[in-house]
Coordinates of C-alpha atoms in Angstrom, one line a residue:
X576 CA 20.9 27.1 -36.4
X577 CA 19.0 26.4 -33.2
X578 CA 21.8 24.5 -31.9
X579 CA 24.6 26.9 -32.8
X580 CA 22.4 29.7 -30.6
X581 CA 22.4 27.4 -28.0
X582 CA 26.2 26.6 -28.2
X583 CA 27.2 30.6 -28.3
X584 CA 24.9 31.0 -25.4
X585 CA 25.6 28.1 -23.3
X586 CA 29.7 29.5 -24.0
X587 CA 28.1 32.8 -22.7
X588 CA 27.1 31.9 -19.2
X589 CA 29.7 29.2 -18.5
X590 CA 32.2 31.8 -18.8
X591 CA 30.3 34.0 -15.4
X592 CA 29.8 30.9 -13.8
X593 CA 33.6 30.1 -13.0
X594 CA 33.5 32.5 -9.9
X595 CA 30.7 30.8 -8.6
X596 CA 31.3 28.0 -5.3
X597 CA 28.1 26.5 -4.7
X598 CA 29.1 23.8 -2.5
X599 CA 28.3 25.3 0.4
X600 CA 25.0 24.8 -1.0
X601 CA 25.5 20.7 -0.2
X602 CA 26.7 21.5 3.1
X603 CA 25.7 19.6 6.1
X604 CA 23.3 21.9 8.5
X605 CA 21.8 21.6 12.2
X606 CA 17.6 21.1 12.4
X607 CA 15.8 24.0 13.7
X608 CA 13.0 22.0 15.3
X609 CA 11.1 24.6 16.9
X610 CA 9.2 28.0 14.8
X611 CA 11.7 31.1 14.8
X612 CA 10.7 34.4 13.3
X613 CA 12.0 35.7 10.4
X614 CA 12.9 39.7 9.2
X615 CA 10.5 40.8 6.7
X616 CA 11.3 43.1 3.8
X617 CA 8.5 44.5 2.1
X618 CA 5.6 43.1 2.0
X619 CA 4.2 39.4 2.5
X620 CA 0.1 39.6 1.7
X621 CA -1.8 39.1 5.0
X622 CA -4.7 37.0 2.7
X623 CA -1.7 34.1 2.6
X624 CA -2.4 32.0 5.4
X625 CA -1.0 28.4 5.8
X626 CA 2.5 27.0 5.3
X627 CA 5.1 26.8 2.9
X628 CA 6.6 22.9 3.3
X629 CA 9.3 22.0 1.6
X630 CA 11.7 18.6 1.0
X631 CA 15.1 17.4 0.7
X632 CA 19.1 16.7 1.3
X633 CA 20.0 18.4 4.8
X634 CA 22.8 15.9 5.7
X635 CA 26.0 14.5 3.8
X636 CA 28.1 12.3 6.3
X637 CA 28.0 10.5 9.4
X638 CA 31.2 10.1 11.2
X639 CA 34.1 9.3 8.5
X640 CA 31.7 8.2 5.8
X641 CA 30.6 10.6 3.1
X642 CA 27.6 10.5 0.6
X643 CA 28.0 10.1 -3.0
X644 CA 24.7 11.7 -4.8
X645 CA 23.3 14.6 -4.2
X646 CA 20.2 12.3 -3.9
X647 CA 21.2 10.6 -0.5
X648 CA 21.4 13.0 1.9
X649 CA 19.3 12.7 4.9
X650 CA 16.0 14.0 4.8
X651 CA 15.4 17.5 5.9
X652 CA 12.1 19.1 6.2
X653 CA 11.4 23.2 5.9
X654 CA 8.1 24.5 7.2
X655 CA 7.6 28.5 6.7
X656 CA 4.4 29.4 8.5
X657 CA 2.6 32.4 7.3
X658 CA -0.1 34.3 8.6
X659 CA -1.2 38.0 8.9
X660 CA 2.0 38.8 6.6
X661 CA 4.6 37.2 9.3
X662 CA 6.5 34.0 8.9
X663 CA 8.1 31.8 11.2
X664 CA 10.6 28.8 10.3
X665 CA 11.3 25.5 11.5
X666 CA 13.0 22.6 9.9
X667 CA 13.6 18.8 11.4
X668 CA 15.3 15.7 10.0
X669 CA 12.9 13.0 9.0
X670 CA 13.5 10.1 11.6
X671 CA 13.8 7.6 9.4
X672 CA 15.2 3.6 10.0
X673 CA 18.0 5.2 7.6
X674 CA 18.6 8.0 9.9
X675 CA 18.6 6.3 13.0
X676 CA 20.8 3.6 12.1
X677 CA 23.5 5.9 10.4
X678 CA 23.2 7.9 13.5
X679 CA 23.4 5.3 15.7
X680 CA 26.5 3.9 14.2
X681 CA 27.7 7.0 13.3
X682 CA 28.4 5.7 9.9
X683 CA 26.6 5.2 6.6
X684 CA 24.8 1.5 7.0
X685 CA 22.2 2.2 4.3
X686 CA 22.6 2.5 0.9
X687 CA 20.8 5.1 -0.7
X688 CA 20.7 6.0 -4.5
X689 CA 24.4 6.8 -5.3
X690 CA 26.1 5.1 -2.6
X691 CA 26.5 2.0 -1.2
X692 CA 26.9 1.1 2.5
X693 CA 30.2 -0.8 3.5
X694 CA 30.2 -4.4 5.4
X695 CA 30.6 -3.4 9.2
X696 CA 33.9 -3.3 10.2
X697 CA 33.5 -5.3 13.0
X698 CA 32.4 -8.7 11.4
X699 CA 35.1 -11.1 10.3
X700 CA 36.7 -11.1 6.6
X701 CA 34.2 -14.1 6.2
X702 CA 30.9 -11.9 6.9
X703 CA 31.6 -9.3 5.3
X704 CA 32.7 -10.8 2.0
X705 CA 29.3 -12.7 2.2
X706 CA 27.2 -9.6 3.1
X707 CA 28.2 -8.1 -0.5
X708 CA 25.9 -11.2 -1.8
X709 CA 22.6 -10.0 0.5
X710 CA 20.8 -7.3 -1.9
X711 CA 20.6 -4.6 0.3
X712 CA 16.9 -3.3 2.0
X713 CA 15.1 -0.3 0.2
X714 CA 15.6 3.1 2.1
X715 CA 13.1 5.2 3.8
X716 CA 14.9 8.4 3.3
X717 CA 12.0 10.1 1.8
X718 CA 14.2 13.0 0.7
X719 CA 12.2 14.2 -2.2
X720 CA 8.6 15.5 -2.1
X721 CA 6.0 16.5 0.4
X722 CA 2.9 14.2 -0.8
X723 CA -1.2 13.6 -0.1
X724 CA -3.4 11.1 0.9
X725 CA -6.8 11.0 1.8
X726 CA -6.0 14.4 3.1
X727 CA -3.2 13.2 5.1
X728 CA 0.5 14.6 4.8
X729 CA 3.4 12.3 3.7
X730 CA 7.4 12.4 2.8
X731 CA 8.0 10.3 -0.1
X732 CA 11.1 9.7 -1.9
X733 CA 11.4 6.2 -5.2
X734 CA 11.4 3.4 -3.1
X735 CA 8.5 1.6 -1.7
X736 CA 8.4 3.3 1.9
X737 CA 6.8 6.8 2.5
X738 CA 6.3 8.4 6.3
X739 CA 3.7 9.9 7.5
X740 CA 4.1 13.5 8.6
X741 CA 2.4 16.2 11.0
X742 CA 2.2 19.1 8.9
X743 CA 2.4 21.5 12.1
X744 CA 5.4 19.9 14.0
X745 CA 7.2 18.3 11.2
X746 CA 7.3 15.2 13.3
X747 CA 8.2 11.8 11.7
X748 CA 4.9 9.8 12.2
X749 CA 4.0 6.1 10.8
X750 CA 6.3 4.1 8.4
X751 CA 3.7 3.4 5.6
X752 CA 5.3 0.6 3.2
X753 CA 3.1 0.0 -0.3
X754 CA 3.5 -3.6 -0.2
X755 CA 1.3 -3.9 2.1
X756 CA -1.5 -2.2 0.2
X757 CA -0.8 -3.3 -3.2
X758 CA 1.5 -5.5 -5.0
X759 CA 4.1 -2.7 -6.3
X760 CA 7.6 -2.5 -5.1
X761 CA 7.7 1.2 -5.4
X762 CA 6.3 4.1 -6.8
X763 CA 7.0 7.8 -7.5
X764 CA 6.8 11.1 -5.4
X765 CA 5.4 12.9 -7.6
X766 CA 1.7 11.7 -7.0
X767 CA -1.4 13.6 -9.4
X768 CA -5.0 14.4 -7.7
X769 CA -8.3 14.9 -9.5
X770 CA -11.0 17.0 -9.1
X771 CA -13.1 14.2 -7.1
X772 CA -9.9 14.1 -4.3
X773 CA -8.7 11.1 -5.8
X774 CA -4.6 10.4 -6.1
X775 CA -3.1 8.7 -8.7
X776 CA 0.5 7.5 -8.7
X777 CA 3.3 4.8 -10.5
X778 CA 4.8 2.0 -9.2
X779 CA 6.1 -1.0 -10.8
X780 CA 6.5 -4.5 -9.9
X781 CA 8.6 -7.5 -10.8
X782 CA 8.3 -11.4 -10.7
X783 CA 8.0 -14.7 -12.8
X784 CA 6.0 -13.1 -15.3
X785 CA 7.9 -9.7 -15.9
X786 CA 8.8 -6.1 -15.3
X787 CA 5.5 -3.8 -14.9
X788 CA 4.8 -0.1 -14.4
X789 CA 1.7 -0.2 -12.7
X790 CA -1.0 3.1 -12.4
X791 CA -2.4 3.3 -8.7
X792 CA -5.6 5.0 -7.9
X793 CA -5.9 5.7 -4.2
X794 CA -9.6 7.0 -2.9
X795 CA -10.0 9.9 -1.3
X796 CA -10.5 10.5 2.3
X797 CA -10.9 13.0 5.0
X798 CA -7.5 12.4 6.9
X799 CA -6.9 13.2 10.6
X800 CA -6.6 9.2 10.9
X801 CA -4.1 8.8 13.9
X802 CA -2.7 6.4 10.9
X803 CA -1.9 5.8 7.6
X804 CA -4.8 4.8 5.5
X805 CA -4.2 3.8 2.0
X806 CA -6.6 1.2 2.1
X807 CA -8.8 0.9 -0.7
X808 CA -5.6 1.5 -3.2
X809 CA -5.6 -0.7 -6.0
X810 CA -3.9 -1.0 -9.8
X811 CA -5.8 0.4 -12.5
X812 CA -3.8 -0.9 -15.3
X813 CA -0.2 -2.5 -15.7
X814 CA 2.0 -2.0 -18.8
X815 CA 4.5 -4.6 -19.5
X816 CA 8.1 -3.4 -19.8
X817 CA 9.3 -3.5 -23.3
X818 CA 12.4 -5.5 -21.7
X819 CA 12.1 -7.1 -18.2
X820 CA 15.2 -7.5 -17.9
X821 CA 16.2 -3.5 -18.7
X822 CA 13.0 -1.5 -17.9
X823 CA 12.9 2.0 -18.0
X824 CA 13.8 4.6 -15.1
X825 CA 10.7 7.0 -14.3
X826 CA 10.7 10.0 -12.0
X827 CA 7.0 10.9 -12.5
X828 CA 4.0 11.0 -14.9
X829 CA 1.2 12.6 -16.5
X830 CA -2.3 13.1 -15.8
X831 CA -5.4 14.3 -18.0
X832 CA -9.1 14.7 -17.2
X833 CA -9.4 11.0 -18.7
X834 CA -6.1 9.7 -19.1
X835 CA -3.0 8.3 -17.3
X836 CA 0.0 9.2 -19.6
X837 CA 3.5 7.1 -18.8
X838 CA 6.6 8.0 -20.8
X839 CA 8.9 4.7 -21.4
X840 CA 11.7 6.4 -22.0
X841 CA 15.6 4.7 -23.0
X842 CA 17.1 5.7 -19.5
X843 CA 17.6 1.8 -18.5
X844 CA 18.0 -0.2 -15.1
X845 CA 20.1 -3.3 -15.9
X846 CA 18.3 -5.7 -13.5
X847 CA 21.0 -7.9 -13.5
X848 CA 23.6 -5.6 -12.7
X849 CA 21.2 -4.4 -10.0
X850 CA 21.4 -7.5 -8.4
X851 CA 25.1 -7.6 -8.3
X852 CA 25.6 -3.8 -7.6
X853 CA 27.1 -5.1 -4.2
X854 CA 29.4 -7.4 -5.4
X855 CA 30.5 -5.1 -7.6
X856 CA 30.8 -2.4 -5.0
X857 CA 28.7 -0.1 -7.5
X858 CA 26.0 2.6 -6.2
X859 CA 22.3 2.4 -8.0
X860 CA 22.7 5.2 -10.3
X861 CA 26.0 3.2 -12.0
X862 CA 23.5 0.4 -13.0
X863 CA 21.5 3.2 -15.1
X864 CA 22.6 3.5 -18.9
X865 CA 21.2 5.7 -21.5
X866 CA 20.4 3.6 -24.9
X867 CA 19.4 6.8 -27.3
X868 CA 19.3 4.4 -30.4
X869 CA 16.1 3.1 -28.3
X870 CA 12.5 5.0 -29.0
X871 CA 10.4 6.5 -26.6
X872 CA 7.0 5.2 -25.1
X873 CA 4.3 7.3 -24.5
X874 CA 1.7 4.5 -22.6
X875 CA -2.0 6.2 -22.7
X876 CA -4.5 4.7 -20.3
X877 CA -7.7 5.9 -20.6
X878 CA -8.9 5.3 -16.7
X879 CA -12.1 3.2 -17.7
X880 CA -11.1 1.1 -20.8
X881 CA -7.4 0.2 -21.7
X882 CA -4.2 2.0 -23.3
X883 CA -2.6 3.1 -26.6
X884 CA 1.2 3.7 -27.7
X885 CA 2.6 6.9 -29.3
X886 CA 5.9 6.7 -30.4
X887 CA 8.9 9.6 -30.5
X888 CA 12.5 10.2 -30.6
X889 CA 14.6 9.1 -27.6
X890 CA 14.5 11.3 -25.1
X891 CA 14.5 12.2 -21.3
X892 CA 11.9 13.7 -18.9
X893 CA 12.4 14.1 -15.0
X894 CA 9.1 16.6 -14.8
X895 CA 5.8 17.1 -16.9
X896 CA 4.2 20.5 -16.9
X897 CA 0.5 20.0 -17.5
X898 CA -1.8 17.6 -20.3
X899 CA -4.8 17.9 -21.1
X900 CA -7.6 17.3 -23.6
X901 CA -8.7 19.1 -26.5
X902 CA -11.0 18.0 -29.5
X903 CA -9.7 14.9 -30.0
X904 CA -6.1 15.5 -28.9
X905 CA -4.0 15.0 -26.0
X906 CA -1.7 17.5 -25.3
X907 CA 0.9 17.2 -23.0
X908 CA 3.8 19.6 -21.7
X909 CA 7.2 18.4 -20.8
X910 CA 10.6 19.7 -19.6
X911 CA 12.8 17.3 -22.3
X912 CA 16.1 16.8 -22.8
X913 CA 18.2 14.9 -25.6
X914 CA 20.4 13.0 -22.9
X915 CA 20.0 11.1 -20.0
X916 CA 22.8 10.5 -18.6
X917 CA 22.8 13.3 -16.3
X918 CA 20.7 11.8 -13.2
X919 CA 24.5 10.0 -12.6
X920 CA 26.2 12.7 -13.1
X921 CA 25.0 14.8 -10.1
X922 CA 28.0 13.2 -7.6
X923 CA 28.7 15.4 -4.7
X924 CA 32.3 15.4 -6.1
X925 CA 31.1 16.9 -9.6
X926 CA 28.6 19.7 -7.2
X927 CA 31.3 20.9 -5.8
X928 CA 34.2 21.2 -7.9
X929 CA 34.9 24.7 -8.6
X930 CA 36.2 27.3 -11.7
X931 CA 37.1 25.3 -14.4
X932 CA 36.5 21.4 -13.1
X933 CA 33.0 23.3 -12.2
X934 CA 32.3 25.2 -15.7
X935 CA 33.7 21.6 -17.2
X936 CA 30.7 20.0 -15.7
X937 CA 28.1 22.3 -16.6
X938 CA 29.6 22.0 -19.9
X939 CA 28.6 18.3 -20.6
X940 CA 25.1 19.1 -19.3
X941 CA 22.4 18.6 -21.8
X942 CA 19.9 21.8 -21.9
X943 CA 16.4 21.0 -20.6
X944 CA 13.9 22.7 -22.7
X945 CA 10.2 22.7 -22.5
X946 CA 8.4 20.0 -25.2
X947 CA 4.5 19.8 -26.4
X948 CA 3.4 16.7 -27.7
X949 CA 0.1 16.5 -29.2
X950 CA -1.2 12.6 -29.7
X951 CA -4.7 11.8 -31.6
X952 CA -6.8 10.1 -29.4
X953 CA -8.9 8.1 -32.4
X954 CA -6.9 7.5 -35.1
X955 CA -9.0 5.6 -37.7
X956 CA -7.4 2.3 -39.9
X957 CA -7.8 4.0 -43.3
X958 CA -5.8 6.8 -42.0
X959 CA -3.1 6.9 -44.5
X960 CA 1.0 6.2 -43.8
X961 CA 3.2 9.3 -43.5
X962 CA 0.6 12.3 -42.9
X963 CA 0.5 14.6 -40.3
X964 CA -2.8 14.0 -38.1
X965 CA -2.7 16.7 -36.1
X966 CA -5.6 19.4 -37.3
X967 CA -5.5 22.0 -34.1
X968 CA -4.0 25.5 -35.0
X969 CA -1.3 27.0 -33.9
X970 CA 0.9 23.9 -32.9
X971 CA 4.2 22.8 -34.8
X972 CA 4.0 19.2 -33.2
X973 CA 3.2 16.3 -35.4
X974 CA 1.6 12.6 -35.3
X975 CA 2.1 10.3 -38.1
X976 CA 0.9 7.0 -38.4
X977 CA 3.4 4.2 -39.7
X978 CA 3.6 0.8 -40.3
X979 CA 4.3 0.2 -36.4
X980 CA 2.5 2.9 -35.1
X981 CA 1.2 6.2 -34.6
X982 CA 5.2 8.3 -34.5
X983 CA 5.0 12.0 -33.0
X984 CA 8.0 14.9 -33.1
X985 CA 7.2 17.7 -30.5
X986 CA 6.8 21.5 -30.7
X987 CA 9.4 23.8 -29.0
X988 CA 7.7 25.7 -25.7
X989 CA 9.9 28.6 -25.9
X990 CA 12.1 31.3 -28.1
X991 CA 15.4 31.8 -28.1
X992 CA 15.4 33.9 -24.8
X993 CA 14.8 30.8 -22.8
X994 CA 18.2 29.9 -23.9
X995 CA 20.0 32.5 -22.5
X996 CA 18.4 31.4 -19.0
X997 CA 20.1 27.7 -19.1
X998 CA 16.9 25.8 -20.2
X999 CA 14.6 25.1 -17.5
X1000 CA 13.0 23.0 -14.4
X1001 CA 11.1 22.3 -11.8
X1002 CA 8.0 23.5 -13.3
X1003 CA 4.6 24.2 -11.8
X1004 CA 1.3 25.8 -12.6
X1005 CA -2.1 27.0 -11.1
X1006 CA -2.2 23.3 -10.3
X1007 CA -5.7 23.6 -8.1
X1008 CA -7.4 25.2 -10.9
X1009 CA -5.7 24.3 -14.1
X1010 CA -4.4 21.0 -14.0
X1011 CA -5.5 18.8 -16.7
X1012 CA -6.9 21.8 -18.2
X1013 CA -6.8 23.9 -20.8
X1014 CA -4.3 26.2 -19.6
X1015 CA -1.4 29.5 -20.4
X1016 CA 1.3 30.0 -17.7
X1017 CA 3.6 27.7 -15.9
X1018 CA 6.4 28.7 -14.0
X1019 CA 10.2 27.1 -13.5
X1020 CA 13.5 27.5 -12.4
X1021 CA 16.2 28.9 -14.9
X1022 CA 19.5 26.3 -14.8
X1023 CA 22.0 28.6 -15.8
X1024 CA 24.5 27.4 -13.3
X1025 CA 24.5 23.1 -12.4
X1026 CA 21.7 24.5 -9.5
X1027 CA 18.6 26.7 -10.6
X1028 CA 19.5 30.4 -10.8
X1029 CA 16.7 32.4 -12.2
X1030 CA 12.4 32.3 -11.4
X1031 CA 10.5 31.9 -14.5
X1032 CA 7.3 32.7 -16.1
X1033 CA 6.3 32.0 -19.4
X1034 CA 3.0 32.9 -21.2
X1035 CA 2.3 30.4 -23.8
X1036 CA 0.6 32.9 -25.7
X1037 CA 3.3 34.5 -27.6
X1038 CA 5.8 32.1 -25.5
X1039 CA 7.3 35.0 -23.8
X1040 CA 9.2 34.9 -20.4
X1041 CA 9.2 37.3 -17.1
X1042 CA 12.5 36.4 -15.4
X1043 CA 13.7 37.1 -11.9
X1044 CA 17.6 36.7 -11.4
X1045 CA 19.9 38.3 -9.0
X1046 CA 23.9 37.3 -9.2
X1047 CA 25.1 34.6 -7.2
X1048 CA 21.2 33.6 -5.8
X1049 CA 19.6 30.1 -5.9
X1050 CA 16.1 30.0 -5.7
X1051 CA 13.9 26.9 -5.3
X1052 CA 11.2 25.0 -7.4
X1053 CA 8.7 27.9 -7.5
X1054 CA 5.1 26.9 -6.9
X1055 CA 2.0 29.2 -7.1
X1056 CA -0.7 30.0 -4.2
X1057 CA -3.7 31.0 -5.9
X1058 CA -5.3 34.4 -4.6
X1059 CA -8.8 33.8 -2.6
X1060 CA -10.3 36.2 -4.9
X1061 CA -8.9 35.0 -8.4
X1062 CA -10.5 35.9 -11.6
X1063 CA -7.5 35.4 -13.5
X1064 CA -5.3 32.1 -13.8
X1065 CA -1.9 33.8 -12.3
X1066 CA -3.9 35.9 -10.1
X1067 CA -1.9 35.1 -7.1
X1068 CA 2.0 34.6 -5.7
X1069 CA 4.8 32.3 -6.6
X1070 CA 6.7 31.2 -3.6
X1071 CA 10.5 30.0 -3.7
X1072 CA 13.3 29.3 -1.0
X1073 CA 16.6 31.2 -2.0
X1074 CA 19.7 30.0 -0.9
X1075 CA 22.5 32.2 -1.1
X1076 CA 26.0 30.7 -0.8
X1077 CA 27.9 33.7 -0.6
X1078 CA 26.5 34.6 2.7
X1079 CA 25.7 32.6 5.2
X1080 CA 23.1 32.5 7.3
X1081 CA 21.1 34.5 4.8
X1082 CA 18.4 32.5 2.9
X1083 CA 14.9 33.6 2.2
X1084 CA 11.6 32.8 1.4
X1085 CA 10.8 34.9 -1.5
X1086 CA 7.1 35.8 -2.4
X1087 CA 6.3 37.1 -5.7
X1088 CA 3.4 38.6 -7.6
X1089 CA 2.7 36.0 -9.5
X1090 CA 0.8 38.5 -13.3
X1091 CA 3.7 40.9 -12.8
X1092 CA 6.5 38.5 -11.6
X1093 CA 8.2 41.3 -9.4
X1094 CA 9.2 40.9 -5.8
X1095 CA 5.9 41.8 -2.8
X1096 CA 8.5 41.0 0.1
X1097 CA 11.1 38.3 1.4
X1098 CA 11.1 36.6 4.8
X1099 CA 14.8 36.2 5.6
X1100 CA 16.2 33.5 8.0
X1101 CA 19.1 33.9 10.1
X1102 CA 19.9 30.3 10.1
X1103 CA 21.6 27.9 6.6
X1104 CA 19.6 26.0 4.6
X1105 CA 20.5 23.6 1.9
X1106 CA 18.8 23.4 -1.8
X1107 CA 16.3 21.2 -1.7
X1108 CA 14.0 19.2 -4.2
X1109 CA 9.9 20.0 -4.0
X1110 CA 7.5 20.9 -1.7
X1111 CA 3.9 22.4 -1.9
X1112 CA 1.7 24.7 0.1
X1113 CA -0.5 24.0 2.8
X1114 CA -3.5 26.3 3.1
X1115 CA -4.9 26.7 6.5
X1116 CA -8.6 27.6 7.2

């Protein structure tokens, strides 16, 4: 029944969408490198102070030579600066070796993550055949997030590179490369921090002995080094790879008060395709399969003594929404979806097709939906086969112990509603105060087009949604400021970047009340901006 609702609905908005162009969205734009001001409508609360800084794709092409993915475009950085209910905005490209050299050569010469760089034209037939043989160097395009360490501001995108940013400027600072800290060869942008100011992130590492995924602890730190520091890093524990020679593609990971959580799920990296992928002339997303007759892996790592398995259907997960720990149980929050196939399918070619190439697309999209998971943390030998072990009230989810191990189906986060919104992403919560917590709101962006086009809030008390939507707008990952005075968990704004293709030049930062979910005021900027990926909020004193 569930999936018929889902079919009917999903018919439902494709049929609007047709009209819709969004590839101006993925359109190349210029940097605005120093602060303009913007026109405010309504009202933008004078206790917000501090700056709005936000990641991702600002530039498609270099000369003749086009980007595949969505993924590779250039690094662009957006800083909106508010204070005493103004806002200014500025955006630079991050001046990455990638950057430089395409620029330079006014072609692509890096490979990113859906395309690969040609042999230059100007070596013989020789040199270039044999350059397909050299496995090209990671990227520094750090395209995806805005990260911290040790109170110091980074770009970070899946490679093993980050650089080191000034927060005020937007200037591109130190090339920090995590090889030199630690033996990983990458590791996510989507970093956790605990309450002590520690970070904890995911890398993983290959060599003689296997595939890992590694859990990093970096200390904390005061920043304002004229540096990078990540000394002190180190590997808290390392998971073997069910296969080394097809490990498991991650985007991010969980965090509790105690417990590192990595999902093995059955999107696979074909290592030895990957080392071919040049010869083959193939980008690095076409060496990613999805194997849904596979299981997925949730890894627990309690931080101080060792890990446990849970075991569930296949599935895929780009983003988690908040775990935590309650009597016994680990609960953890996910935006799921029953196929991943669809990190390769997000070509520049398939963005921006249009009408019914366009509704086509969004067609063979699988619906991501929010997932709860709840995992026993002590589950005792004489525990019988085949019975649920979860004892916590009000939760649908399930853990049963088998003959291979402890096998978990999830609870659905939402009501049919939801569905009529496209499923959801990008979702955040009262991160500073709730994370690892106990906790009832998270917010997201609706995906009822291929790009996010609805705010939401739900209440997981009675799972019901506040939606804001407006025809032929895109808004941004929403993240949450809390108020200075806060008594109650959404007792503060939601800030988003809305794009709007249909007329140019007229993008805003949108601020809303984050209890009531209506609009306080908009900062519009007469200048285009592209969607981007994440971003986070920089309070100022």
């Amino acid at each position: 029944v569930v999936r018929c609702v889902q079919c009917a609905l999903a018919f439902r908005r494709r049929k609007s969408l047709i009209s819709t162009d969004v590839a101006t969205l993925l359109t190349s734009v210029e940097e605005t490198p120093e602060p303009i001001p913007t026109v405010i409508k309504g009202n933008i609360p004078s206790w917000i102070n501090g700056s709005f800084l936000r990641n991702g794709p600002g530039k498609f092409e270099f000369g003749e030579s086009r980007f595949n993915h969505w993924f590779d475009g250039m690094a662009l950085m957006h800083r909106f600066h508010i204070c005493d209910g103004q806002v200014t905005y500025s955006s630079r490209f991050l001046r990455s070796d990638s950057y430089v050299q395409n620029l330079e050569k006014n072609r692509i010469v890096v490979s990113e993550f859906g395309t690969l760089a040609m042999p230059d034209p100007c070596k013989n037939i020789f040199a270039q055949f044999f350059s397909r043989f050299q496995i090209p160097k990671a990227t520094d395009n750090a395209g995806v997030n805005f990260v911290k360490y040790k109170g110091d501001f980074y770009v970070s995108t899946e490679t093993n590179y980050m650089r080191k940013i000034d927060p005020q400027s937007l200037e591109t600072k130190e090339k920090v490369d995590w090889t030199k800290y630690i033996a990983v060869n990458a590791a996510t942008a989507h970093p956790h921090y605990d309450r002590e100011g520690a970070t904890y992130n995911l890398g993983n590492s290959y060599g003689r002995q296997g595939y890992f995924y590694n859990i990093i602890h970096v200390p904390r730190g005061e920043g304002g080094t004229d540096g990078a520091d990540l000394n002190g890093a180190k590997i808290l524990c390392s998971i073997p790879a069910a296969s080394s020679r097809k490990p498991s593609y991650y985007h991010s990971f969980a965090l509790s008060e105690n417990y590192v959580i990595f999902i093995e799920q059955p999107i696979k990296l074909d290592l030895l395709k990957f080392m071919l992928y040049r010869v083959l002339g193939k980008g690095f997303h076409e060496v990613m399969s999805w194997e849904p007759q596979l299981e997925t892996v949730f890894h627990v790592v309690d931080r101080r003594t060792g890990q446990t398995r849970y075991y569930t259907n296949a599935m895929f997960t780009l983003h988690q929404i908040n775990a935590y720990e309650d009597n016994g149980y680990l609960i953890m929050d996910m935006c799921c979806g029953e196929d991943g196939s669809v990190i390769g399918n997000f070509t520049l070619e398939n963005l921006k097709a249009a009408g019914e190439e366009m509704d086509k697309f969004y067609s063979s999209l699988c619906t991501i939906l929010p997932w709860r998971y709840v995992l026993p943390l002590e589950v005792k030998e004489e525990e019988p086969n085949d019975q649920n072990l979860i004892n916590l009230p009000n939760t649908t989810a399930t853990a049963m112990k088998t003959t291979t191990g402890v096998f978990c189906t999830h609870e659905n986060l939402y009501n049919h509603d939801l569905l009529e919104y496209g499923g959801l992403e990008f979702p955040q919560i009262n991160y500073t105060h709730y994370n690892a917590r106990p906790y009832r709101y998270f917010y997201a962006c609706g995906f009822g087009h291929v790009f996010g086009d609805s705010l939401l809030k739900m209440d997981l008390e009675g799972k019901k949604l506040k939606v804001w939507r407006h025809p032929g707008l895109f808004p941004s990952e929403p993240v949450f400021v809390p108020a200075p005075d806060a008594k109650d968990e959404d007792d503060g704004v939601v800030m988003s970047v809305v794009v709007t293709p249909r007329e140019r030049k007229s993008s805003f930062l949108l601020v809303l009340d984050a209890k009531t979910f209506t609009e306080l005021g908009r900062a519009e900027v007469p200048v285009d901006i592209p969607f981007g990926t994440h971003g986070l909020f920089n309070e100022m004193g």
